[in-house]
mmCIF file with all atom_site columns, N, CA and C in Angstrom:
data_model
loop_
_atom_site.group_PDB
_atom_site.id
_atom_site.type_symbol
_atom_site.label_atom_id
_atom_site.label_alt_id
_atom_site.label_comp_id
_atom_site.label_asym_id
_atom_site.label_entity_id
_atom_site.label_seq_id
_atom_site.pdbx_PDB_ins_code
_atom_site.Cartn_x
_atom_site.Cartn_y
_atom_site.Cartn_z
_atom_site.occupancy
_atom_site.B_iso_or_equiv
_atom_site.pdbx_formal_charge
_atom_site.auth_seq_id
_atom_site.auth_comp_id
_atom_site.auth_asym_id
_atom_site.auth_atom_id
_atom_site.pdbx_PDB_model_num
ATOM 1   N N  . UNK P 1 1  ? 3.198  -48.258 8.760   1.00 81.00 ? 961  UNK P N  1
ATOM 2   C CA . UNK P 1 1  ? 4.209  -49.135 8.205   1.00 81.00 ? 961  UNK P CA 1
ATOM 3   C C  . UNK P 1 1  ? 5.267  -48.289 7.503   1.00 81.00 ? 961  UNK P C  1
ATOM 4   N N  . UNK P 1 2  ? 6.516  -48.530 7.827   1.00 91.00 ? 962  UNK P N  1
ATOM 5   C CA . UNK P 1 2  ? 7.619  -47.826 7.188   1.00 91.00 ? 962  UNK P CA 1
ATOM 6   C C  . UNK P 1 2  ? 7.811  -48.312 5.757   1.00 91.00 ? 962  UNK P C  1
ATOM 7   N N  . UNK P 1 3  ? 8.147  -47.378 4.887   1.00 96.00 ? 963  UNK P N  1
ATOM 8   C CA . UNK P 1 3  ? 8.396  -47.723 3.487   1.00 96.00 ? 963  UNK P CA 1
ATOM 9   C C  . UNK P 1 3  ? 9.768  -47.201 3.069   1.00 96.00 ? 963  UNK P C  1
ATOM 10  N N  . UNK P 1 4  ? 10.270 -47.803 2.016   1.00 97.00 ? 964  UNK P N  1
ATOM 11  C CA . UNK P 1 4  ? 11.533 -47.393 1.414   1.00 97.00 ? 964  UNK P CA 1
ATOM 12  C C  . UNK P 1 4  ? 11.225 -46.831 0.033   1.00 97.00 ? 964  UNK P C  1
ATOM 13  N N  . UNK P 1 5  ? 11.945 -45.801 -0.349  1.00 97.00 ? 965  UNK P N  1
ATOM 14  C CA . UNK P 1 5  ? 11.719 -45.126 -1.618  1.00 97.00 ? 965  UNK P CA 1
ATOM 15  C C  . UNK P 1 5  ? 12.971 -45.241 -2.482  1.00 97.00 ? 965  UNK P C  1
ATOM 16  N N  . UNK P 1 6  ? 12.790 -45.689 -3.712  1.00 97.00 ? 966  UNK P N  1
ATOM 17  C CA . UNK P 1 6  ? 13.845 -45.671 -4.710  1.00 97.00 ? 966  UNK P CA 1
ATOM 18  C C  . UNK P 1 6  ? 13.523 -44.588 -5.716  1.00 97.00 ? 966  UNK P C  1
ATOM 19  N N  . UNK P 1 7  ? 14.468 -43.743 -6.026  1.00 97.00 ? 967  UNK P N  1
ATOM 20  C CA . UNK P 1 7  ? 14.241 -42.603 -6.924  1.00 97.00 ? 967  UNK P CA 1
ATOM 21  C C  . UNK P 1 7  ? 15.268 -42.647 -8.044  1.00 97.00 ? 967  UNK P C  1
ATOM 22  N N  . UNK P 1 8  ? 14.783 -42.798 -9.261  1.00 96.00 ? 968  UNK P N  1
ATOM 23  C CA . UNK P 1 8  ? 15.642 -42.796 -10.448 1.00 96.00 ? 968  UNK P CA 1
ATOM 24  C C  . UNK P 1 8  ? 15.402 -41.480 -11.176 1.00 96.00 ? 968  UNK P C  1
ATOM 25  N N  . UNK P 1 9  ? 16.450 -40.717 -11.355 1.00 96.00 ? 969  UNK P N  1
ATOM 26  C CA . UNK P 1 9  ? 16.337 -39.373 -11.917 1.00 96.00 ? 969  UNK P CA 1
ATOM 27  C C  . UNK P 1 9  ? 16.929 -39.338 -13.318 1.00 96.00 ? 969  UNK P C  1
ATOM 28  N N  . UNK P 1 10 ? 16.173 -38.763 -14.234 1.00 95.00 ? 970  UNK P N  1
ATOM 29  C CA . UNK P 1 10 ? 16.708 -38.483 -15.566 1.00 95.00 ? 970  UNK P CA 1
ATOM 30  C C  . UNK P 1 10 ? 16.427 -37.019 -15.883 1.00 95.00 ? 970  UNK P C  1
ATOM 31  N N  . UNK P 1 11 ? 16.883 -36.566 -17.016 1.00 94.00 ? 971  UNK P N  1
ATOM 32  C CA . UNK P 1 11 ? 16.684 -35.170 -17.402 1.00 94.00 ? 971  UNK P CA 1
ATOM 33  C C  . UNK P 1 11 ? 15.202 -34.806 -17.433 1.00 94.00 ? 971  UNK P C  1
ATOM 34  N N  . UNK P 1 12 ? 14.360 -35.731 -17.904 1.00 96.00 ? 972  UNK P N  1
ATOM 35  C CA . UNK P 1 12 ? 12.942 -35.423 -18.089 1.00 96.00 ? 972  UNK P CA 1
ATOM 36  C C  . UNK P 1 12 ? 12.019 -36.000 -17.034 1.00 96.00 ? 972  UNK P C  1
ATOM 37  N N  . UNK P 1 13 ? 12.415 -37.097 -16.372 1.00 96.00 ? 973  UNK P N  1
ATOM 38  C CA . UNK P 1 13 ? 11.477 -37.756 -15.456 1.00 96.00 ? 973  UNK P CA 1
ATOM 39  C C  . UNK P 1 13 ? 12.102 -38.106 -14.116 1.00 96.00 ? 973  UNK P C  1
ATOM 40  N N  . UNK P 1 14 ? 11.217 -38.275 -13.146 1.00 97.00 ? 974  UNK P N  1
ATOM 41  C CA . UNK P 1 14 ? 11.553 -38.759 -11.816 1.00 97.00 ? 974  UNK P CA 1
ATOM 42  C C  . UNK P 1 14 ? 10.731 -40.029 -11.618 1.00 97.00 ? 974  UNK P C  1
ATOM 43  N N  . UNK P 1 15 ? 11.393 -41.171 -11.590 1.00 97.00 ? 975  UNK P N  1
ATOM 44  C CA . UNK P 1 15 ? 10.713 -42.454 -11.418 1.00 97.00 ? 975  UNK P CA 1
ATOM 45  C C  . UNK P 1 15 ? 10.849 -42.879 -9.965  1.00 97.00 ? 975  UNK P C  1
ATOM 46  N N  . UNK P 1 16 ? 9.715  -43.163 -9.341  1.00 98.00 ? 976  UNK P N  1
ATOM 47  C CA . UNK P 1 16 ? 9.680  -43.464 -7.917  1.00 98.00 ? 976  UNK P CA 1
ATOM 48  C C  . UNK P 1 16 ? 9.148  -44.875 -7.712  1.00 98.00 ? 976  UNK P C  1
ATOM 49  N N  . UNK P 1 17 ? 9.847  -45.628 -6.861  1.00 97.00 ? 977  UNK P N  1
ATOM 50  C CA . UNK P 1 17 ? 9.371  -46.936 -6.421  1.00 97.00 ? 977  UNK P CA 1
ATOM 51  C C  . UNK P 1 17 ? 9.147  -46.862 -4.920  1.00 97.00 ? 977  UNK P C  1
ATOM 52  N N  . UNK P 1 18 ? 7.930  -47.197 -4.494  1.00 98.00 ? 978  UNK P N  1
ATOM 53  C CA . UNK P 1 18 ? 7.600  -47.260 -3.079  1.00 98.00 ? 978  UNK P CA 1
ATOM 54  C C  . UNK P 1 18 ? 7.580  -48.736 -2.698  1.00 98.00 ? 978  UNK P C  1
ATOM 55  N N  . UNK P 1 19 ? 8.469  -49.119 -1.806  1.00 97.00 ? 979  UNK P N  1
ATOM 56  C CA . UNK P 1 19 ? 8.586  -50.515 -1.379  1.00 97.00 ? 979  UNK P CA 1
ATOM 57  C C  . UNK P 1 19 ? 8.054  -50.636 0.045   1.00 97.00 ? 979  UNK P C  1
ATOM 58  N N  . UNK P 1 20 ? 6.917  -51.339 0.153   1.00 92.00 ? 980  UNK P N  1
ATOM 59  C CA . UNK P 1 20 ? 6.321  -51.554 1.477   1.00 92.00 ? 980  UNK P CA 1
ATOM 60  C C  . UNK P 1 20 ? 6.796  -52.876 2.060   1.00 92.00 ? 980  UNK P C  1
ATOM 61  N N  . UNK P 1 21 ? 6.745  -53.899 1.258   1.00 84.00 ? 981  UNK P N  1
ATOM 62  C CA . UNK P 1 21 ? 7.274  -55.219 1.589   1.00 84.00 ? 981  UNK P CA 1
ATOM 63  C C  . UNK P 1 21 ? 7.928  -55.738 0.336   1.00 84.00 ? 981  UNK P C  1
ATOM 64  N N  . UNK P 1 22 ? 8.685  -56.780 0.466   1.00 79.00 ? 982  UNK P N  1
ATOM 65  C CA . UNK P 1 22 ? 9.430  -57.310 -0.675  1.00 79.00 ? 982  UNK P CA 1
ATOM 66  C C  . UNK P 1 22 ? 8.531  -57.527 -1.891  1.00 79.00 ? 982  UNK P C  1
ATOM 67  N N  . UNK P 1 23 ? 7.324  -57.990 -1.659  1.00 83.00 ? 983  UNK P N  1
ATOM 68  C CA . UNK P 1 23 ? 6.414  -58.296 -2.758  1.00 83.00 ? 983  UNK P CA 1
ATOM 69  C C  . UNK P 1 23 ? 5.399  -57.180 -3.021  1.00 83.00 ? 983  UNK P C  1
ATOM 70  N N  . UNK P 1 24 ? 5.507  -56.077 -2.323  1.00 92.00 ? 984  UNK P N  1
ATOM 71  C CA . UNK P 1 24 ? 4.524  -54.992 -2.449  1.00 92.00 ? 984  UNK P CA 1
ATOM 72  C C  . UNK P 1 24 ? 5.224  -53.712 -2.873  1.00 92.00 ? 984  UNK P C  1
ATOM 73  N N  . UNK P 1 25 ? 5.223  -53.465 -4.193  1.00 95.00 ? 985  UNK P N  1
ATOM 74  C CA . UNK P 1 25 ? 5.872  -52.271 -4.749  1.00 95.00 ? 985  UNK P CA 1
ATOM 75  C C  . UNK P 1 25 ? 4.854  -51.466 -5.549  1.00 95.00 ? 985  UNK P C  1
ATOM 76  N N  . UNK P 1 26 ? 5.008  -50.165 -5.506  1.00 96.00 ? 986  UNK P N  1
ATOM 77  C CA . UNK P 1 26 ? 4.201  -49.271 -6.326  1.00 96.00 ? 986  UNK P CA 1
ATOM 78  C C  . UNK P 1 26 ? 5.156  -48.362 -7.078  1.00 96.00 ? 986  UNK P C  1
ATOM 79  N N  . UNK P 1 27 ? 4.822  -48.100 -8.339  1.00 97.00 ? 987  UNK P N  1
ATOM 80  C CA . UNK P 1 27 ? 5.694  -47.294 -9.188  1.00 97.00 ? 987  UNK P CA 1
ATOM 81  C C  . UNK P 1 27 ? 4.963  -46.044 -9.654  1.00 97.00 ? 987  UNK P C  1
ATOM 82  N N  . UNK P 1 28 ? 5.690  -44.939 -9.689  1.00 98.00 ? 988  UNK P N  1
ATOM 83  C CA . UNK P 1 28 ? 5.146  -43.652 -10.122 1.00 98.00 ? 988  UNK P CA 1
ATOM 84  C C  . UNK P 1 28 ? 6.160  -42.984 -11.035 1.00 98.00 ? 988  UNK P C  1
ATOM 85  N N  . UNK P 1 29 ? 5.667  -42.174 -11.966 1.00 98.00 ? 989  UNK P N  1
ATOM 86  C CA . UNK P 1 29 ? 6.536  -41.405 -12.862 1.00 98.00 ? 989  UNK P CA 1
ATOM 87  C C  . UNK P 1 29 ? 6.035  -39.964 -12.868 1.00 98.00 ? 989  UNK P C  1
ATOM 88  N N  . UNK P 1 30 ? 6.958  -39.053 -12.621 1.00 98.00 ? 990  UNK P N  1
ATOM 89  C CA . UNK P 1 30 ? 6.644  -37.626 -12.597 1.00 98.00 ? 990  UNK P CA 1
ATOM 90  C C  . UNK P 1 30 ? 7.592  -36.890 -13.531 1.00 98.00 ? 990  UNK P C  1
ATOM 91  N N  . UNK P 1 31 ? 7.146  -35.767 -14.042 1.00 98.00 ? 991  UNK P N  1
ATOM 92  C CA . UNK P 1 31 ? 8.037  -34.917 -14.830 1.00 98.00 ? 991  UNK P CA 1
ATOM 93  C C  . UNK P 1 31 ? 9.098  -34.337 -13.900 1.00 98.00 ? 991  UNK P C  1
ATOM 94  N N  . UNK P 1 32 ? 10.300 -34.176 -14.407 1.00 96.00 ? 992  UNK P N  1
ATOM 95  C CA . UNK P 1 32 ? 11.384 -33.604 -13.613 1.00 96.00 ? 992  UNK P CA 1
ATOM 96  C C  . UNK P 1 32 ? 11.310 -32.088 -13.721 1.00 96.00 ? 992  UNK P C  1
ATOM 97  N N  . UNK P 1 33 ? 10.350 -31.535 -12.995 1.00 97.00 ? 993  UNK P N  1
ATOM 98  C CA . UNK P 1 33 ? 10.158 -30.086 -12.930 1.00 97.00 ? 993  UNK P CA 1
ATOM 99  C C  . UNK P 1 33 ? 9.535  -29.756 -11.572 1.00 97.00 ? 993  UNK P C  1
ATOM 100 N N  . UNK P 1 34 ? 9.207  -28.510 -11.357 1.00 97.00 ? 994  UNK P N  1
ATOM 101 C CA . UNK P 1 34 ? 8.666  -28.086 -10.062 1.00 97.00 ? 994  UNK P CA 1
ATOM 102 C C  . UNK P 1 34 ? 7.381  -28.830 -9.734  1.00 97.00 ? 994  UNK P C  1
ATOM 103 N N  . UNK P 1 35 ? 6.488  -28.974 -10.704 1.00 98.00 ? 995  UNK P N  1
ATOM 104 C CA . UNK P 1 35 ? 5.230  -29.680 -10.444 1.00 98.00 ? 995  UNK P CA 1
ATOM 105 C C  . UNK P 1 35 ? 5.486  -31.146 -10.074 1.00 98.00 ? 995  UNK P C  1
ATOM 106 N N  . UNK P 1 36 ? 6.411  -31.783 -10.752 1.00 98.00 ? 996  UNK P N  1
ATOM 107 C CA . UNK P 1 36 ? 6.760  -33.165 -10.422 1.00 98.00 ? 996  UNK P CA 1
ATOM 108 C C  . UNK P 1 36 ? 7.338  -33.278 -9.026  1.00 98.00 ? 996  UNK P C  1
ATOM 109 N N  . UNK P 1 37 ? 8.172  -32.319 -8.646  1.00 97.00 ? 997  UNK P N  1
ATOM 110 C CA . UNK P 1 37 ? 8.741  -32.312 -7.295  1.00 97.00 ? 997  UNK P CA 1
ATOM 111 C C  . UNK P 1 37 ? 7.644  -32.151 -6.252  1.00 97.00 ? 997  UNK P C  1
ATOM 112 N N  . UNK P 1 38 ? 6.683  -31.285 -6.507  1.00 97.00 ? 998  UNK P N  1
ATOM 113 C CA . UNK P 1 38 ? 5.560  -31.102 -5.582  1.00 97.00 ? 998  UNK P CA 1
ATOM 114 C C  . UNK P 1 38 ? 4.737  -32.376 -5.475  1.00 97.00 ? 998  UNK P C  1
ATOM 115 N N  . UNK P 1 39 ? 4.548  -33.042 -6.599  1.00 98.00 ? 999  UNK P N  1
ATOM 116 C CA . UNK P 1 39 ? 3.783  -34.290 -6.592  1.00 98.00 ? 999  UNK P CA 1
ATOM 117 C C  . UNK P 1 39 ? 4.476  -35.362 -5.757  1.00 98.00 ? 999  UNK P C  1
ATOM 118 N N  . UNK P 1 40 ? 5.795  -35.423 -5.860  1.00 98.00 ? 1000 UNK P N  1
ATOM 119 C CA . UNK P 1 40 ? 6.544  -36.386 -5.041  1.00 98.00 ? 1000 UNK P CA 1
ATOM 120 C C  . UNK P 1 40 ? 6.408  -36.026 -3.558  1.00 98.00 ? 1000 UNK P C  1
ATOM 121 N N  . UNK P 1 41 ? 6.515  -34.762 -3.222  1.00 98.00 ? 1001 UNK P N  1
ATOM 122 C CA . UNK P 1 41 ? 6.356  -34.347 -1.828  1.00 98.00 ? 1001 UNK P CA 1
ATOM 123 C C  . UNK P 1 41 ? 4.974  -34.708 -1.313  1.00 98.00 ? 1001 UNK P C  1
ATOM 124 N N  . UNK P 1 42 ? 3.945  -34.521 -2.124  1.00 97.00 ? 1002 UNK P N  1
ATOM 125 C CA . UNK P 1 42 ? 2.582  -34.893 -1.734  1.00 97.00 ? 1002 UNK P CA 1
ATOM 126 C C  . UNK P 1 42 ? 2.476  -36.390 -1.489  1.00 97.00 ? 1002 UNK P C  1
ATOM 127 N N  . UNK P 1 43 ? 3.082  -37.177 -2.376  1.00 97.00 ? 1003 UNK P N  1
ATOM 128 C CA . UNK P 1 43 ? 3.067  -38.631 -2.226  1.00 97.00 ? 1003 UNK P CA 1
ATOM 129 C C  . UNK P 1 43 ? 3.771  -39.034 -0.936  1.00 97.00 ? 1003 UNK P C  1
ATOM 130 N N  . UNK P 1 44 ? 4.955  -38.508 -0.698  1.00 97.00 ? 1004 UNK P N  1
ATOM 131 C CA . UNK P 1 44 ? 5.743  -38.896 0.467   1.00 97.00 ? 1004 UNK P CA 1
ATOM 132 C C  . UNK P 1 44 ? 5.109  -38.437 1.775   1.00 97.00 ? 1004 UNK P C  1
ATOM 133 N N  . UNK P 1 45 ? 4.359  -37.342 1.744   1.00 96.00 ? 1005 UNK P N  1
ATOM 134 C CA . UNK P 1 45 ? 3.712  -36.831 2.956   1.00 96.00 ? 1005 UNK P CA 1
ATOM 135 C C  . UNK P 1 45 ? 2.689  -37.823 3.502   1.00 96.00 ? 1005 UNK P C  1
ATOM 136 N N  . UNK P 1 46 ? 2.149  -38.680 2.639   1.00 94.00 ? 1006 UNK P N  1
ATOM 137 C CA . UNK P 1 46 ? 1.142  -39.664 3.065   1.00 94.00 ? 1006 UNK P CA 1
ATOM 138 C C  . UNK P 1 46 ? 1.767  -40.960 3.565   1.00 94.00 ? 1006 UNK P C  1
ATOM 139 N N  . UNK P 1 47 ? 3.087  -41.055 3.505   1.00 95.00 ? 1007 UNK P N  1
ATOM 140 C CA . UNK P 1 47 ? 3.781  -42.296 3.835   1.00 95.00 ? 1007 UNK P CA 1
ATOM 141 C C  . UNK P 1 47 ? 4.714  -42.103 5.025   1.00 95.00 ? 1007 UNK P C  1
ATOM 142 N N  . UNK P 1 48 ? 5.014  -43.195 5.704   1.00 95.00 ? 1008 UNK P N  1
ATOM 143 C CA . UNK P 1 48 ? 6.014  -43.190 6.767   1.00 95.00 ? 1008 UNK P CA 1
ATOM 144 C C  . UNK P 1 48 ? 7.332  -43.664 6.150   1.00 95.00 ? 1008 UNK P C  1
ATOM 145 N N  . UNK P 1 49 ? 8.078  -42.722 5.612   1.00 96.00 ? 1009 UNK P N  1
ATOM 146 C CA . UNK P 1 49 ? 9.284  -43.039 4.849   1.00 96.00 ? 1009 UNK P CA 1
ATOM 147 C C  . UNK P 1 49 ? 10.461 -43.270 5.798   1.00 96.00 ? 1009 UNK P C  1
ATOM 148 N N  . UNK P 1 50 ? 11.088 -44.416 5.644   1.00 96.00 ? 1010 UNK P N  1
ATOM 149 C CA . UNK P 1 50 ? 12.252 -44.756 6.458   1.00 96.00 ? 1010 UNK P CA 1
ATOM 150 C C  . UNK P 1 50 ? 13.551 -44.355 5.759   1.00 96.00 ? 1010 UNK P C  1
ATOM 151 N N  . UNK P 1 51 ? 13.591 -44.534 4.433   1.00 96.00 ? 1011 UNK P N  1
ATOM 152 C CA . UNK P 1 51 ? 14.814 -44.276 3.686   1.00 96.00 ? 1011 UNK P CA 1
ATOM 153 C C  . UNK P 1 51 ? 14.470 -43.946 2.237   1.00 96.00 ? 1011 UNK P C  1
ATOM 154 N N  . UNK P 1 52 ? 15.190 -42.980 1.677   1.00 97.00 ? 1012 UNK P N  1
ATOM 155 C CA . UNK P 1 52 ? 15.084 -42.665 0.252   1.00 97.00 ? 1012 UNK P CA 1
ATOM 156 C C  . UNK P 1 52 ? 16.460 -42.890 -0.363  1.00 97.00 ? 1012 UNK P C  1
ATOM 157 N N  . UNK P 1 53 ? 16.486 -43.688 -1.414  1.00 97.00 ? 1013 UNK P N  1
ATOM 158 C CA . UNK P 1 53 ? 17.723 -43.948 -2.146  1.00 97.00 ? 1013 UNK P CA 1
ATOM 159 C C  . UNK P 1 53 ? 17.568 -43.325 -3.527  1.00 97.00 ? 1013 UNK P C  1
ATOM 160 N N  . UNK P 1 54 ? 18.538 -42.501 -3.916  1.00 95.00 ? 1014 UNK P N  1
ATOM 161 C CA . UNK P 1 54 ? 18.480 -41.800 -5.191  1.00 95.00 ? 1014 UNK P CA 1
ATOM 162 C C  . UNK P 1 54 ? 19.671 -42.188 -6.050  1.00 95.00 ? 1014 UNK P C  1
ATOM 163 N N  . UNK P 1 55 ? 19.397 -42.557 -7.284  1.00 89.00 ? 1015 UNK P N  1
ATOM 164 C CA . UNK P 1 55 ? 20.474 -42.867 -8.225  1.00 89.00 ? 1015 UNK P CA 1
ATOM 165 C C  . UNK P 1 55 ? 21.019 -41.563 -8.795  1.00 89.00 ? 1015 UNK P C  1
ATOM 166 N N  . UNK P 1 56 ? 22.307 -41.299 -8.628  1.00 83.00 ? 1016 UNK P N  1
ATOM 167 C CA . UNK P 1 56 ? 22.878 -40.081 -9.203  1.00 83.00 ? 1016 UNK P CA 1
ATOM 168 C C  . UNK P 1 56 ? 22.953 -40.195 -10.729 1.00 83.00 ? 1016 UNK P C  1
ATOM 169 N N  . UNK P 1 57 ? 22.544 -39.128 -11.393 1.00 83.00 ? 1017 UNK P N  1
ATOM 170 C CA . UNK P 1 57 ? 22.483 -39.142 -12.851 1.00 83.00 ? 1017 UNK P CA 1
ATOM 171 C C  . UNK P 1 57 ? 23.039 -37.841 -13.402 1.00 83.00 ? 1017 UNK P C  1
ATOM 172 N N  . UNK P 1 58 ? 24.334 -37.721 -13.436 1.00 90.00 ? 1018 UNK P N  1
ATOM 173 C CA . UNK P 1 58 ? 24.973 -36.577 -14.070 1.00 90.00 ? 1018 UNK P CA 1
ATOM 174 C C  . UNK P 1 58 ? 24.562 -35.218 -13.538 1.00 90.00 ? 1018 UNK P C  1
ATOM 175 N N  . UNK P 1 59 ? 24.169 -35.148 -12.274 1.00 93.00 ? 1019 UNK P N  1
ATOM 176 C CA . UNK P 1 59 ? 23.791 -33.876 -11.680 1.00 93.00 ? 1019 UNK P CA 1
ATOM 177 C C  . UNK P 1 59 ? 22.298 -33.589 -11.712 1.00 93.00 ? 1019 UNK P C  1
ATOM 178 N N  . UNK P 1 60 ? 21.518 -34.342 -12.480 1.00 94.00 ? 1020 UNK P N  1
ATOM 179 C CA . UNK P 1 60 ? 20.075 -34.108 -12.545 1.00 94.00 ? 1020 UNK P CA 1
ATOM 180 C C  . UNK P 1 60 ? 19.394 -34.396 -11.212 1.00 94.00 ? 1020 UNK P C  1
ATOM 181 N N  . UNK P 1 61 ? 20.059 -35.149 -10.348 1.00 95.00 ? 1021 UNK P N  1
ATOM 182 C CA . UNK P 1 61 ? 19.476 -35.508 -9.059  1.00 95.00 ? 1021 UNK P CA 1
ATOM 183 C C  . UNK P 1 61 ? 19.607 -34.381 -8.023  1.00 95.00 ? 1021 UNK P C  1
ATOM 184 N N  . UNK P 1 62 ? 20.459 -33.408 -8.277  1.00 95.00 ? 1022 UNK P N  1
ATOM 185 C CA . UNK P 1 62 ? 20.755 -32.379 -7.276  1.00 95.00 ? 1022 UNK P CA 1
ATOM 186 C C  . UNK P 1 62 ? 19.512 -31.612 -6.837  1.00 95.00 ? 1022 UNK P C  1
ATOM 187 N N  . UNK P 1 63 ? 18.677 -31.221 -7.757  1.00 96.00 ? 1023 UNK P N  1
ATOM 188 C CA . UNK P 1 63 ? 17.503 -30.408 -7.407  1.00 96.00 ? 1023 UNK P CA 1
ATOM 189 C C  . UNK P 1 63 ? 16.525 -31.189 -6.555  1.00 96.00 ? 1023 UNK P C  1
ATOM 190 N N  . UNK P 1 64 ? 16.151 -32.401 -6.967  1.00 97.00 ? 1024 UNK P N  1
ATOM 191 C CA . UNK P 1 64 ? 15.171 -33.161 -6.193  1.00 97.00 ? 1024 UNK P CA 1
ATOM 192 C C  . UNK P 1 64 ? 15.751 -33.547 -4.840  1.00 97.00 ? 1024 UNK P C  1
ATOM 193 N N  . UNK P 1 65 ? 17.026 -33.838 -4.762  1.00 96.00 ? 1025 UNK P N  1
ATOM 194 C CA . UNK P 1 65 ? 17.644 -34.162 -3.477  1.00 96.00 ? 1025 UNK P CA 1
ATOM 195 C C  . UNK P 1 65 ? 17.592 -32.952 -2.539  1.00 96.00 ? 1025 UNK P C  1
ATOM 196 N N  . UNK P 1 66 ? 17.849 -31.775 -3.086  1.00 96.00 ? 1026 UNK P N  1
ATOM 197 C CA . UNK P 1 66 ? 17.765 -30.546 -2.294  1.00 96.00 ? 1026 UNK P CA 1
ATOM 198 C C  . UNK P 1 66 ? 16.325 -30.317 -1.803  1.00 96.00 ? 1026 UNK P C  1
ATOM 199 N N  . UNK P 1 67 ? 15.358 -30.497 -2.691  1.00 97.00 ? 1027 UNK P N  1
ATOM 200 C CA . UNK P 1 67 ? 13.941 -30.320 -2.331  1.00 97.00 ? 1027 UNK P CA 1
ATOM 201 C C  . UNK P 1 67 ? 13.554 -31.307 -1.234  1.00 97.00 ? 1027 UNK P C  1
ATOM 202 N N  . UNK P 1 68 ? 13.952 -32.561 -1.377  1.00 96.00 ? 1028 UNK P N  1
ATOM 203 C CA . UNK P 1 68 ? 13.613 -33.571 -0.366  1.00 96.00 ? 1028 UNK P CA 1
ATOM 204 C C  . UNK P 1 68 ? 14.255 -33.234 0.985   1.00 96.00 ? 1028 UNK P C  1
ATOM 205 N N  . UNK P 1 69 ? 15.495 -32.778 0.949   1.00 95.00 ? 1029 UNK P N  1
ATOM 206 C CA . UNK P 1 69 ? 16.181 -32.419 2.197   1.00 95.00 ? 1029 UNK P CA 1
ATOM 207 C C  . UNK P 1 69 ? 15.490 -31.237 2.879   1.00 95.00 ? 1029 UNK P C  1
ATOM 208 N N  . UNK P 1 70 ? 15.105 -30.254 2.098   1.00 95.00 ? 1030 UNK P N  1
ATOM 209 C CA . UNK P 1 70 ? 14.435 -29.068 2.648   1.00 95.00 ? 1030 UNK P CA 1
ATOM 210 C C  . UNK P 1 70 ? 13.082 -29.404 3.282   1.00 95.00 ? 1030 UNK P C  1
ATOM 211 N N  . UNK P 1 71 ? 12.440 -30.463 2.813   1.00 91.00 ? 1031 UNK P N  1
ATOM 212 C CA . UNK P 1 71 ? 11.109 -30.822 3.300   1.00 91.00 ? 1031 UNK P CA 1
ATOM 213 C C  . UNK P 1 71 ? 11.109 -32.044 4.217   1.00 91.00 ? 1031 UNK P C  1
ATOM 214 N N  . UNK P 1 72 ? 12.284 -32.439 4.679   1.00 83.00 ? 1032 UNK P N  1
ATOM 215 C CA . UNK P 1 72 ? 12.341 -33.618 5.550   1.00 83.00 ? 1032 UNK P CA 1
ATOM 216 C C  . UNK P 1 72 ? 12.134 -33.239 7.007   1.00 83.00 ? 1032 UNK P C  1
#
């Protein structure tokens, strides 16, 4: 089943919403650091991701967006 990912980035955290169906959402919070980025990659590797939407937040999104692109 394809899922959609919403990613809210702040200086300290990466908040992830996994949307499987309209009524089926899962939420995760990771530290905005290398370990948090690895944790997100591990999570996404288990899913059939169709689309990732990232909220831009003053440049804090650049690193995770780069990491996601490199591992897509």
